[in-house]
């Protein structure tokens, strides 16, 4: 029943805390201690207990944002620096352990959350999550060609709504023209997005993303492509109808 389950959880928590406080002694006494402990689900997370080898280090900023809204970090006392230091020695995962499965799952979470009613309450978390994923992919562009559930990751990513629109105009953008982004952050699939470098050509009629520090990702996702003639005419029409001589200055 529930009471017995809670007692077992409390017993488990106390046992692992005892083991952690004696970690260095136990490690020296048994050469297999660390290897065995790494594969036992004894570390509390927000929703369960997991193996140390299944968890990531939340003190790493990129990982913290990458896996935001995922039950993948130690929680409670085990999120404190002194406990994390021991967990790192046992085998917490780092950015080098991120897999194509992790990327696909994290992007899917953004897509699903972007369709939910609570989107506006969590949009900043989702933006930071998307940015962390993009930064990681920019450092590891080879992942685009790796299979995720029998399809290449790049093919999965292109159709999911996970890229946050730029909501602010570049400083040099004409004040008289509206910007395509809105005050409320929206998420779109990568194939709809253009590089921020094209903002002067299509900034009022198509989504852009600030990719100036994401050169490899921008190429892989096709953001450097030239805008189509229809978009250019739409932008020209807006410029003509909203022309303000003060913008020229």
Coordinates of N, CA and C in Angstrom, one line a residue:
X1 N 0.8 -1.2 0.0 CA 0.0 0.0 0.0 C 0.9 1.3 0.0
X2 N 0.2 2.4 0.0 CA 1.0 3.7 -0.1 C 1.9 3.9 1.0
X3 N 1.4 3.6 2.3 CA 2.3 3.8 3.4 C 3.5 3.0 3.4
X4 N 3.4 1.7 3.0 CA 4.6 0.9 2.9 C 5.5 1.3 1.8
X5 N 5.0 1.8 0.7 CA 5.8 2.3 -0.4 C 6.6 3.5 0.1
X6 N 6.0 4.4 0.8 CA 6.7 5.6 1.3 C 7.8 5.2 2.3
X7 N 7.5 4.2 3.1 CA 8.5 3.8 4.1 C 9.7 3.2 3.3
X8 N 9.4 2.4 2.3 CA 10.5 1.8 1.5 C 11.3 2.9 0.8
X9 N 10.7 3.9 0.3 CA 11.4 5.0 -0.4 C 12.3 5.7 0.6
X10 N 11.7 6.0 1.8 CA 12.5 6.7 2.8 C 13.7 5.8 3.3
X11 N 13.5 4.5 3.4 CA 14.6 3.6 3.7 C 15.7 3.6 2.7
X12 N 15.3 3.6 1.4 CA 16.2 3.6 0.3 C 17.0 4.9 0.3
X13 N 16.3 6.0 0.5 CA 17.0 7.3 0.6 C 18.0 7.4 1.7
X14 N 17.7 6.9 2.9 CA 18.6 6.9 4.0 C 19.8 6.0 3.7
X15 N 19.5 4.8 3.1 CA 20.6 3.9 2.8 C 21.6 4.5 1.8
X16 N 21.1 5.1 0.7 CA 22.1 5.6 -0.3 C 22.8 6.8 0.3
X17 N 22.2 7.6 1.2 CA 22.9 8.7 1.8 C 24.1 8.2 2.7
X18 N 23.8 7.1 3.4 CA 24.8 6.4 4.2 C 26.0 6.0 3.3
X19 N 25.6 5.3 2.2 CA 26.7 4.8 1.3 C 27.5 6.0 0.7
X20 N 26.8 7.1 0.4 CA 27.5 8.2 -0.2 C 28.4 8.9 0.8
X21 N 28.1 9.0 2.1 CA 28.9 9.6 3.0 C 30.2 8.7 3.3
X22 N 30.1 7.5 3.0 CA 31.2 6.6 3.2 C 31.8 6.1 1.9
X23 N 31.5 6.9 0.8 CA 31.9 6.5 -0.5 C 33.4 6.2 -0.7
X24 N 34.3 7.1 -0.2 CA 35.7 6.9 -0.4 C 36.2 5.7 0.4
X25 N 35.7 5.4 1.5 CA 36.1 4.2 2.3 C 35.6 2.9 1.6
X26 N 34.4 2.9 1.2 CA 33.8 1.7 0.5 C 34.5 1.5 -0.8
X27 N 34.8 2.6 -1.5 CA 35.5 2.4 -2.8 C 36.9 1.8 -2.7
X28 N 37.6 2.1 -1.6 CA 38.9 1.6 -1.4 C 38.8 0.1 -0.9
X29 N 37.7 -0.2 -0.3 CA 37.6 -1.6 0.3 C 37.2 -2.6 -0.8
X30 N 36.5 -2.1 -1.8 CA 36.0 -3.1 -2.9 C 36.2 -2.4 -4.2
X31 N 37.0 -3.0 -5.1 CA 37.3 -2.4 -6.4 C 36.1 -2.4 -7.3
X32 N 35.1 -3.3 -7.1 CA 33.9 -3.3 -7.9 C 32.8 -2.4 -7.4
X33 N 33.1 -1.7 -6.3 CA 32.0 -1.0 -5.6 C 31.4 0.1 -6.6
X34 N 32.3 0.9 -7.2 CA 31.8 2.0 -8.0 C 31.0 1.4 -9.2
X35 N 31.6 0.4 -9.9 CA 31.0 -0.2 -11.0 C 29.6 -0.7 -10.7
X36 N 29.4 -1.4 -9.5 CA 28.2 -1.9 -9.2 C 27.2 -0.8 -8.8
X37 N 27.6 0.2 -8.0 CA 26.7 1.3 -7.6 C 26.2 2.1 -8.8
X38 N 27.0 2.2 -9.8 CA 26.7 3.0 -11.0 C 25.4 2.4 -11.7
X39 N 25.1 1.1 -11.5 CA 24.0 0.5 -12.2 C 22.9 0.1 -11.3
X40 N 22.8 0.7 -10.2 CA 21.6 0.5 -9.2 C 20.8 1.8 -9.2
X41 N 19.5 1.6 -9.3 CA 18.6 2.8 -9.3 C 18.3 3.3 -7.9
X42 N 19.3 4.1 -7.4 CA 19.2 4.5 -6.0 C 19.2 6.1 -5.9
X43 N 19.4 6.8 -7.0 CA 19.4 8.2 -6.9 C 18.1 8.9 -7.1
X44 N 17.5 9.7 -6.2 CA 16.2 10.3 -6.4 C 16.3 11.4 -7.5
X45 N 15.2 11.4 -8.3 CA 15.0 12.5 -9.3 C 13.7 13.1 -8.9
X46 N 13.1 14.0 -9.7 CA 11.9 14.6 -9.3 C 10.7 13.6 -9.2
X47 N 10.8 12.5 -10.0 CA 9.6 11.6 -10.1 C 9.9 10.2 -9.8
X48 N 11.2 9.8 -9.6 CA 11.5 8.4 -9.4 C 12.9 8.2 -8.8
X49 N 13.4 7.0 -8.8 CA 14.8 6.7 -8.5 C 15.5 6.2 -9.8
X50 N 16.7 6.6 -10.1 CA 17.4 6.2 -11.3 C 18.8 5.8 -11.0
X51 N 19.4 5.1 -11.9 CA 20.8 4.8 -11.8 C 21.7 6.0 -12.0
X52 N 22.8 6.1 -11.3 CA 23.7 7.3 -11.5 C 24.1 7.4 -13.0
X53 N 24.2 6.2 -13.6 CA 24.7 6.2 -15.0 C 23.6 6.7 -16.0
X54 N 22.4 6.9 -15.5 CA 21.3 7.4 -16.4 C 21.1 8.9 -16.2
X55 N 21.8 9.5 -15.3 CA 21.5 10.9 -15.0 C 22.6 11.9 -15.5
X56 N 22.2 13.1 -15.7 CA 23.2 14.2 -16.2 C 23.4 15.1 -15.1
X57 N 24.5 15.9 -15.2 CA 25.0 16.9 -14.2 C 24.3 18.2 -14.5
X58 N 23.4 18.6 -13.5 CA 22.6 19.8 -13.7 C 23.4 21.1 -13.4
X59 N 24.7 20.9 -12.9 CA 25.5 22.1 -12.7 C 26.1 22.6 -14.1
X60 N 26.0 21.8 -15.1 CA 26.4 22.2 -16.4 C 25.3 23.0 -17.1
X61 N 25.5 24.2 -17.4 CA 24.4 25.1 -17.9 C 23.8 24.5 -19.2
X62 N 24.6 24.1 -20.1 CA 24.1 23.6 -21.4 C 23.2 22.4 -21.1
X63 N 23.6 21.5 -20.3 CA 22.8 20.3 -19.9 C 21.5 20.6 -19.2
X64 N 21.7 21.6 -18.3 CA 20.5 22.0 -17.5 C 19.4 22.5 -18.4
X65 N 19.7 23.3 -19.5 CA 18.7 23.8 -20.4 C 18.3 22.7 -21.4
X66 N 19.3 22.0 -21.9 CA 19.0 20.9 -22.9 C 18.0 20.0 -22.4
X67 N 18.1 19.6 -21.1 CA 17.2 18.6 -20.6 C 16.1 19.2 -19.7
X68 N 15.9 20.5 -19.8 CA 14.8 21.1 -19.1 C 13.5 20.4 -19.3
X69 N 12.7 20.2 -18.2 CA 11.4 19.6 -18.2 C 11.5 18.1 -18.5
X70 N 12.7 17.5 -18.2 CA 12.9 16.1 -18.3 C 13.4 15.6 -16.9
X71 N 13.0 14.4 -16.6 CA 13.4 13.8 -15.3 C 14.7 13.1 -15.4
X72 N 15.8 13.9 -15.5 CA 17.1 13.3 -15.9 C 18.2 13.9 -15.0
X73 N 17.8 14.6 -13.9 CA 18.8 15.1 -13.0 C 18.6 14.6 -11.6
X74 N 19.7 14.5 -10.8 CA 19.5 14.2 -9.3 C 18.7 15.3 -8.7
X75 N 17.9 14.9 -7.7 CA 17.0 15.9 -7.0 C 17.3 15.9 -5.5
X76 N 16.7 16.9 -4.8 CA 16.8 17.0 -3.4 C 18.2 17.2 -2.9
X77 N 18.6 16.5 -1.9 CA 20.0 16.6 -1.3 C 21.0 16.2 -2.4
X78 N 20.6 15.3 -3.3 CA 21.6 14.8 -4.3 C 21.9 15.8 -5.4
X79 N 21.2 16.9 -5.4 CA 21.5 18.0 -6.3 C 22.5 19.1 -5.7
X80 N 22.8 18.8 -4.4 CA 23.8 19.7 -3.7 C 25.2 19.4 -4.2
X81 N 26.1 20.4 -4.2 CA 27.4 20.3 -4.7 C 28.2 19.1 -4.1
X82 N 28.1 18.9 -2.8 CA 28.9 17.8 -2.2 C 28.4 16.5 -2.7
X83 N 27.1 16.3 -2.9 CA 26.6 15.0 -3.4 C 26.9 14.8 -4.9
X84 N 26.8 15.9 -5.6 CA 27.1 15.8 -7.0 C 28.5 15.5 -7.3
X85 N 29.4 15.9 -6.4 CA 30.8 15.6 -6.6 C 31.1 14.1 -6.5
X86 N 30.4 13.5 -5.6 CA 30.5 12.0 -5.4 C 29.8 11.3 -6.6
X87 N 28.6 11.8 -7.0 CA 27.9 11.2 -8.2 C 28.8 11.3 -9.5
X88 N 29.5 12.4 -9.6 CA 30.4 12.5 -10.8 C 31.5 11.4 -10.8
X89 N 32.0 11.1 -9.6 CA 33.0 10.0 -9.5 C 32.3 8.6 -9.8
X90 N 31.0 8.5 -9.4 CA 30.3 7.2 -9.7 C 30.0 7.1 -11.2
X91 N 29.7 8.3 -11.8 CA 29.5 8.2 -13.3 C 28.3 9.0 -13.8
X92 N 28.1 10.2 -13.3 CA 27.1 11.1 -14.0 C 27.5 11.3 -15.4
X93 N 26.5 11.4 -16.3 CA 26.7 11.7 -17.7 C 27.1 13.1 -18.0
X94 N 27.9 13.3 -19.0 CA 28.3 14.7 -19.4 C 27.7 14.9 -20.8
X95 N 28.1 16.1 -21.4 CA 27.6 16.4 -22.8 C 28.2 15.4 -23.8
X96 N 29.3 14.8 -23.5 CA 29.9 13.8 -24.3 C 29.0 12.5 -24.4
X97 N 28.1 12.3 -23.5 CA 27.2 11.2 -23.4 C 25.9 11.4 -24.1
X98 N 25.6 12.6 -24.6 CA 24.4 12.9 -25.3 C 24.3 12.0 -26.5
X99 N 23.1 11.4 -26.7 CA 22.9 10.5 -27.9 C 21.9 11.1 -28.8
X100 N 21.8 10.5 -30.0 CA 20.8 11.0 -31.0 C 19.4 10.7 -30.4
X101 N 19.2 9.7 -29.5 CA 17.9 9.5 -28.9 C 17.6 10.7 -27.9
X102 N 18.6 11.1 -27.2 CA 18.4 12.3 -26.3 C 17.9 13.5 -27.1
X103 N 18.6 13.8 -28.2 CA 18.3 14.9 -29.1 C 16.8 14.8 -29.6
X104 N 16.5 13.7 -30.2 CA 15.2 13.5 -30.7 C 14.1 13.6 -29.6
X105 N 14.3 13.0 -28.5 CA 13.3 13.1 -27.4 C 13.2 14.6 -26.9
X106 N 14.3 15.3 -26.8 CA 14.2 16.7 -26.3 C 13.5 17.6 -27.2
X107 N 13.8 17.4 -28.5 CA 13.1 18.2 -29.5 C 11.6 17.9 -29.6
X108 N 11.3 16.6 -29.4 CA 9.9 16.2 -29.4 C 9.1 16.8 -28.2
X109 N 9.8 17.0 -27.1 CA 9.2 17.6 -25.9 C 8.9 19.1 -26.2
X110 N 9.8 19.8 -26.9 CA 9.5 21.2 -27.2 C 8.3 21.2 -28.2
X111 N 8.3 20.4 -29.2 CA 7.1 20.3 -30.1 C 5.8 20.1 -29.4
X112 N 5.8 19.1 -28.5 CA 4.6 18.8 -27.8 C 4.1 19.9 -26.9
X113 N 5.1 20.5 -26.1 CA 4.8 21.6 -25.2 C 4.3 22.8 -26.0
X114 N 4.9 23.0 -27.2 CA 4.5 24.2 -28.0 C 3.1 24.1 -28.5
X115 N 2.5 22.9 -28.4 CA 1.1 22.8 -28.9 C 0.1 22.8 -27.7
X116 N 0.7 22.9 -26.5 CA -0.2 22.7 -25.3 C -0.7 24.1 -24.8
X117 N -1.7 24.1 -23.9 CA -2.3 25.3 -23.4 C -1.4 26.0 -22.5
X118 N -0.4 25.3 -21.9 CA 0.5 26.0 -20.9 C 1.7 26.6 -21.6
X119 N 1.8 26.6 -22.9 CA 2.9 27.1 -23.7 C 3.4 28.4 -23.2
X120 N 2.6 29.4 -23.1 CA 3.0 30.7 -22.7 C 3.6 30.8 -21.3
X121 N 3.3 29.9 -20.5 CA 3.8 29.9 -19.1 C 5.2 29.3 -19.1
X122 N 5.6 28.5 -20.1 CA 6.9 27.8 -20.1 C 7.7 28.2 -21.3
X123 N 7.3 29.2 -22.0 CA 8.0 29.5 -23.3 C 9.4 29.8 -23.1
X124 N 9.8 30.5 -22.0 CA 11.2 30.9 -21.8 C 12.0 29.6 -21.6
X125 N 11.5 28.6 -20.8 CA 12.2 27.4 -20.6 C 12.4 26.7 -22.0
X126 N 11.3 26.7 -22.8 CA 11.4 26.0 -24.1 C 12.4 26.7 -25.0
X127 N 12.5 28.0 -25.0 CA 13.5 28.8 -25.8 C 14.9 28.4 -25.4
X128 N 15.1 28.4 -24.1 CA 16.5 28.0 -23.6 C 16.8 26.6 -24.0
X129 N 15.8 25.7 -23.9 CA 16.0 24.3 -24.3 C 16.4 24.2 -25.8
X130 N 15.6 24.9 -26.6 CA 15.9 24.8 -28.1 C 17.3 25.4 -28.4
X131 N 17.6 26.5 -27.7 CA 18.9 27.1 -27.9 C 20.1 26.2 -27.5
X132 N 19.9 25.5 -26.4 CA 20.9 24.6 -25.9 C 21.1 23.4 -26.9
X133 N 20.0 22.9 -27.5 CA 20.1 21.8 -28.4 C 20.8 22.3 -29.7
X134 N 20.5 23.5 -30.2 CA 21.1 24.1 -31.3 C 22.6 24.3 -31.1
X135 N 23.0 24.8 -30.0 CA 24.4 24.9 -29.7 C 25.1 23.6 -29.7
X136 N 24.5 22.6 -29.1 CA 25.1 21.3 -29.1 C 25.3 20.7 -30.5
X137 N 24.2 20.8 -31.3 CA 24.3 20.4 -32.7 C 25.3 21.1 -33.5
X138 N 25.5 22.4 -33.2 CA 26.5 23.2 -33.9 C 27.9 22.6 -33.6
X139 N 28.1 22.1 -32.4 CA 29.4 21.5 -32.0 C 29.5 20.1 -32.5
X140 N 28.4 19.5 -32.8 CA 28.4 18.0 -33.2 C 27.5 17.9 -34.5
X141 N 27.8 18.5 -35.6 CA 26.8 18.5 -36.7 C 26.7 17.1 -37.3
X142 N 27.6 16.2 -37.0 CA 27.5 14.8 -37.5 C 26.2 14.1 -37.0
X143 N 25.6 14.6 -35.9 CA 24.4 14.0 -35.5 C 23.3 14.1 -36.4
X144 N 23.3 15.1 -37.3 CA 22.2 15.3 -38.3 C 22.0 14.1 -39.2
X145 N 23.1 13.4 -39.4 CA 23.1 12.2 -40.3 C 22.9 10.9 -39.6
X146 N 22.7 10.9 -38.3 CA 22.6 9.7 -37.5 C 21.1 9.3 -37.5
X147 N 20.8 8.0 -37.5 CA 19.4 7.6 -37.6 C 18.8 7.7 -36.2
X148 N 17.5 8.1 -36.1 CA 16.7 8.2 -34.9 C 15.4 7.4 -35.3
X149 N 15.2 6.3 -34.7 CA 14.0 5.5 -35.0 C 13.8 5.2 -36.5
X150 N 14.9 4.9 -37.1 CA 15.0 4.4 -38.5 C 14.9 5.6 -39.5
X151 N 14.9 6.8 -39.0 CA 15.0 8.0 -40.0 C 16.2 8.9 -39.5
X152 N 16.8 9.6 -40.5 CA 17.9 10.5 -40.1 C 17.3 11.6 -39.2
X153 N 18.1 11.9 -38.2 CA 17.7 13.0 -37.3 C 17.3 14.3 -38.0
X154 N 18.1 14.6 -39.1 CA 17.7 15.9 -39.8 C 16.3 15.9 -40.4
X155 N 15.9 14.7 -40.7 CA 14.5 14.5 -41.3 C 13.4 14.6 -40.2
X156 N 13.8 14.2 -39.0 CA 12.8 14.3 -37.9 C 12.7 15.8 -37.5
X157 N 13.9 16.4 -37.4 CA 13.9 17.8 -36.9 C 13.2 18.8 -37.8
X158 N 13.2 18.6 -39.1 CA 12.8 19.6 -40.0 C 11.3 19.8 -39.9
X159 N 10.5 18.9 -39.5 CA 9.0 19.0 -39.5 C 8.4 19.3 -38.1
X160 N 9.2 19.3 -37.0 CA 8.7 19.5 -35.7 C 8.7 21.0 -35.4
X161 N 7.8 21.5 -34.6 CA 7.7 22.9 -34.2 C 8.6 23.1 -33.0
X162 N 9.9 23.5 -33.2 CA 10.8 23.6 -32.0 C 11.7 24.8 -32.1
X163 N 11.7 25.6 -33.2 CA 12.5 26.7 -33.3 C 11.8 28.0 -32.9
X164 N 12.2 28.7 -31.9 CA 11.5 29.9 -31.4 C 11.8 31.1 -32.4
X165 N 10.7 31.8 -32.7 CA 10.8 32.9 -33.6 C 11.6 34.1 -32.9
X166 N 12.3 34.8 -33.7 CA 12.9 36.1 -33.2 C 11.7 37.1 -32.9
X167 N 11.6 37.6 -31.7 CA 10.5 38.5 -31.5 C 10.9 39.9 -31.5
X168 N 12.2 40.2 -31.6 CA 12.6 41.6 -31.6 C 13.3 42.0 -32.9
X169 N 13.0 43.1 -33.4 CA 13.6 43.6 -34.7 C 15.1 43.9 -34.4
X170 N 15.9 43.6 -35.4 CA 17.3 44.1 -35.4 C 17.3 45.6 -35.3
X171 N 18.3 46.2 -34.7 CA 18.4 47.6 -34.4 C 18.2 48.4 -35.7
X172 N 18.7 47.9 -36.8 CA 18.7 48.7 -38.1 C 17.4 48.5 -38.9
X173 N 16.5 47.7 -38.4 CA 15.3 47.4 -39.1 C 14.4 48.6 -39.1
X174 N 13.7 48.9 -40.2 CA 12.8 50.1 -40.3 C 11.8 50.1 -39.2
X175 N 11.6 51.2 -38.5 CA 10.7 51.3 -37.4 C 9.2 51.3 -37.9
X176 N 9.0 51.7 -39.1 CA 7.7 51.7 -39.6 C 7.1 50.4 -40.1
X177 N 8.0 49.4 -40.1 CA 7.6 48.1 -40.6 C 7.3 47.1 -39.4
X178 N 6.2 46.4 -39.4 CA 6.0 45.4 -38.4 C 7.0 44.2 -38.6
X179 N 7.3 43.5 -37.5 CA 8.2 42.4 -37.5 C 7.4 41.1 -37.5
X180 N 7.9 40.1 -38.2 CA 7.1 38.8 -38.3 C 6.8 38.2 -37.0
X181 N 7.8 38.2 -36.1 CA 7.6 37.7 -34.8 C 6.6 38.5 -34.0
X182 N 6.0 37.8 -33.0 CA 5.0 38.5 -32.2 C 5.6 38.7 -30.7
X183 N 4.8 39.4 -29.9 CA 5.2 39.5 -28.5 C 5.2 38.1 -27.8
X184 N 4.3 37.3 -28.2 CA 4.2 35.9 -27.6 C 5.1 35.0 -28.5
X185 N 6.0 34.4 -27.9 CA 7.0 33.5 -28.6 C 6.2 32.3 -29.2
X186 N 6.5 32.1 -30.5 CA 5.9 31.0 -31.2 C 7.0 30.0 -31.6
X187 N 6.7 28.8 -31.9 CA 7.7 27.8 -32.3 C 7.3 27.3 -33.7
X188 N 8.3 27.2 -34.6 CA 8.0 26.7 -35.9 C 9.0 25.7 -36.4
X189 N 8.7 24.9 -37.4 CA 9.6 23.9 -37.9 C 10.8 24.6 -38.6
X190 N 12.0 24.0 -38.6 CA 13.2 24.7 -39.1 C 13.0 25.0 -40.6
X191 N 12.3 24.2 -41.4 CA 12.2 24.5 -42.8 C 11.5 25.8 -43.2
X192 N 10.8 26.4 -42.2 CA 10.1 27.7 -42.4 C 11.0 28.9 -42.1
X193 N 12.2 28.6 -41.5 CA 13.0 29.7 -40.9 C 14.1 30.1 -41.9
X194 N 14.4 31.4 -41.8 CA 15.5 32.0 -42.6 C 16.5 32.6 -41.6
X195 N 17.8 32.7 -42.1 CA 18.8 33.3 -41.3 C 18.5 34.7 -40.9
X196 N 18.9 35.2 -39.8 CA 18.7 36.6 -39.4 C 19.3 37.6 -40.4
X197 N 20.3 37.0 -41.2 CA 21.0 37.8 -42.2 C 20.1 38.2 -43.3
X198 N 18.9 37.5 -43.5 CA 18.0 37.8 -44.5 C 16.8 38.8 -44.0
X199 N 17.0 39.2 -42.8 CA 15.9 40.0 -42.2 C 15.5 41.3 -43.0
X200 N 16.5 41.9 -43.5 CA 16.2 43.1 -44.3 C 15.4 42.8 -45.6
X201 N 15.4 41.6 -46.0 CA 14.7 41.2 -47.2 C 13.3 40.6 -46.9
X202 N 13.1 39.9 -45.8 CA 11.9 39.2 -45.5 C 11.4 39.3 -44.1
X203 N 12.0 40.2 -43.3 CA 11.8 40.3 -41.8 C 10.4 40.5 -41.4
X204 N 9.5 41.1 -42.3 CA 8.1 41.3 -41.9 C 7.2 40.2 -42.4
X205 N 7.7 39.3 -43.2 CA 6.8 38.3 -43.9 C 7.2 36.9 -43.6
X206 N 8.3 36.6 -43.0 CA 8.8 35.2 -42.8 C 9.5 35.1 -41.5
X207 N 9.6 33.9 -40.8 CA 10.3 33.8 -39.6 C 11.8 33.7 -39.7
X208 N 12.5 34.3 -38.8 CA 13.9 34.3 -38.8 C 14.5 33.9 -37.5
X209 N 15.8 33.5 -37.5 CA 16.4 33.1 -36.2 C 17.8 33.6 -36.2
X210 N 18.2 34.1 -35.0 CA 19.6 34.7 -34.9 C 20.6 33.5 -34.9
X211 N 21.1 33.3 -36.1 CA 22.1 32.1 -36.3 C 23.5 32.5 -36.4
X212 N 23.8 33.7 -36.0 CA 25.2 34.3 -36.3 C 26.3 33.4 -35.6
X213 N 25.9 32.8 -34.5 CA 26.9 31.9 -33.8 C 26.6 30.4 -34.1
X214 N 25.8 30.1 -35.1 CA 25.4 28.8 -35.3 C 25.6 28.4 -36.8
X215 N 26.8 28.7 -37.3 CA 27.0 28.6 -38.7 C 26.8 27.2 -39.3
X216 N 27.2 26.1 -38.6 CA 27.1 24.8 -39.1 C 25.6 24.3 -39.0
X217 N 24.9 24.7 -37.9 CA 23.5 24.3 -37.8 C 22.7 25.1 -38.9
X218 N 23.0 26.3 -39.1 CA 22.3 27.1 -40.1 C 22.4 26.5 -41.5
X219 N 23.5 26.0 -41.8 CA 23.7 25.4 -43.1 C 22.9 24.0 -43.2
X220 N 23.0 23.2 -42.1 CA 22.4 22.0 -42.1 C 20.8 22.1 -42.2
X221 N 20.3 23.2 -41.5 CA 18.9 23.3 -41.5 C 18.3 24.2 -42.7
X222 N 19.3 24.7 -43.5 CA 18.9 25.4 -44.7 C 18.5 26.8 -44.5
X223 N 18.9 27.4 -43.4 CA 18.5 28.8 -43.1 C 19.3 29.8 -44.0
X224 N 20.4 29.4 -44.6 CA 21.1 30.4 -45.4 C 20.6 30.5 -46.8
X225 N 19.5 29.8 -47.1 CA 19.0 29.8 -48.5 C 18.4 31.2 -48.9
X226 N 18.4 31.5 -50.1 CA 17.8 32.7 -50.6 C 16.3 32.7 -50.5
X227 N 15.7 33.8 -50.0 CA 14.2 33.9 -50.0 C 13.6 33.8 -51.4
X228 N 12.5 33.2 -51.5 CA 11.8 33.1 -52.8 C 11.2 34.4 -53.2
X229 N 10.9 34.5 -54.5 CA 10.5 35.7 -55.1 C 9.2 36.2 -54.5
X230 N 8.3 35.3 -54.1 CA 7.0 35.7 -53.6 C 7.2 36.4 -52.2
X231 N 8.1 35.9 -51.4 CA 8.4 36.6 -50.1 C 9.0 38.0 -50.4
X232 N 9.9 38.1 -51.4 CA 10.5 39.4 -51.7 C 9.4 40.4 -52.1
X233 N 8.5 40.0 -52.9 CA 7.4 40.9 -53.4 C 6.5 41.3 -52.2
X234 N 6.2 40.3 -51.3 CA 5.4 40.7 -50.2 C 6.1 41.7 -49.3
X235 N 7.4 41.6 -49.1 CA 8.2 42.5 -48.3 C 8.2 43.9 -49.0
X236 N 8.4 43.9 -50.3 CA 8.5 45.2 -51.1 C 7.1 45.9 -51.0
X237 N 6.1 45.1 -51.1 CA 4.7 45.7 -51.0 C 4.5 46.4 -49.6
X238 N 5.0 45.7 -48.5 CA 4.9 46.3 -47.2 C 5.7 47.6 -47.1
X239 N 6.9 47.5 -47.6 CA 7.8 48.7 -47.6 C 7.2 49.9 -48.3
X240 N 6.6 49.6 -49.5 CA 6.0 50.7 -50.3 C 4.8 51.3 -49.5
X241 N 4.0 50.4 -48.9 CA 2.8 50.9 -48.2 C 3.1 51.6 -46.9
X242 N 4.2 51.3 -46.3 CA 4.5 51.8 -45.0 C 5.8 52.7 -45.0
X243 N 6.1 53.2 -46.1 CA 7.4 54.0 -46.2 C 7.3 55.2 -45.3
X244 N 8.4 55.4 -44.6 CA 8.5 56.6 -43.8 C 9.9 57.2 -44.0
X245 N 10.0 58.4 -44.4 CA 11.3 59.0 -44.7 C 12.2 59.0 -43.5
X246 N 11.7 59.0 -42.3 CA 12.5 59.0 -41.1 C 13.3 57.8 -41.0
X247 N 12.8 56.6 -41.5 CA 13.6 55.4 -41.5 C 14.9 55.4 -42.3
X248 N 14.9 56.3 -43.3 CA 16.1 56.4 -44.2 C 17.2 56.9 -43.4
X249 N 16.9 57.8 -42.5 CA 17.9 58.4 -41.6 C 18.4 57.4 -40.6

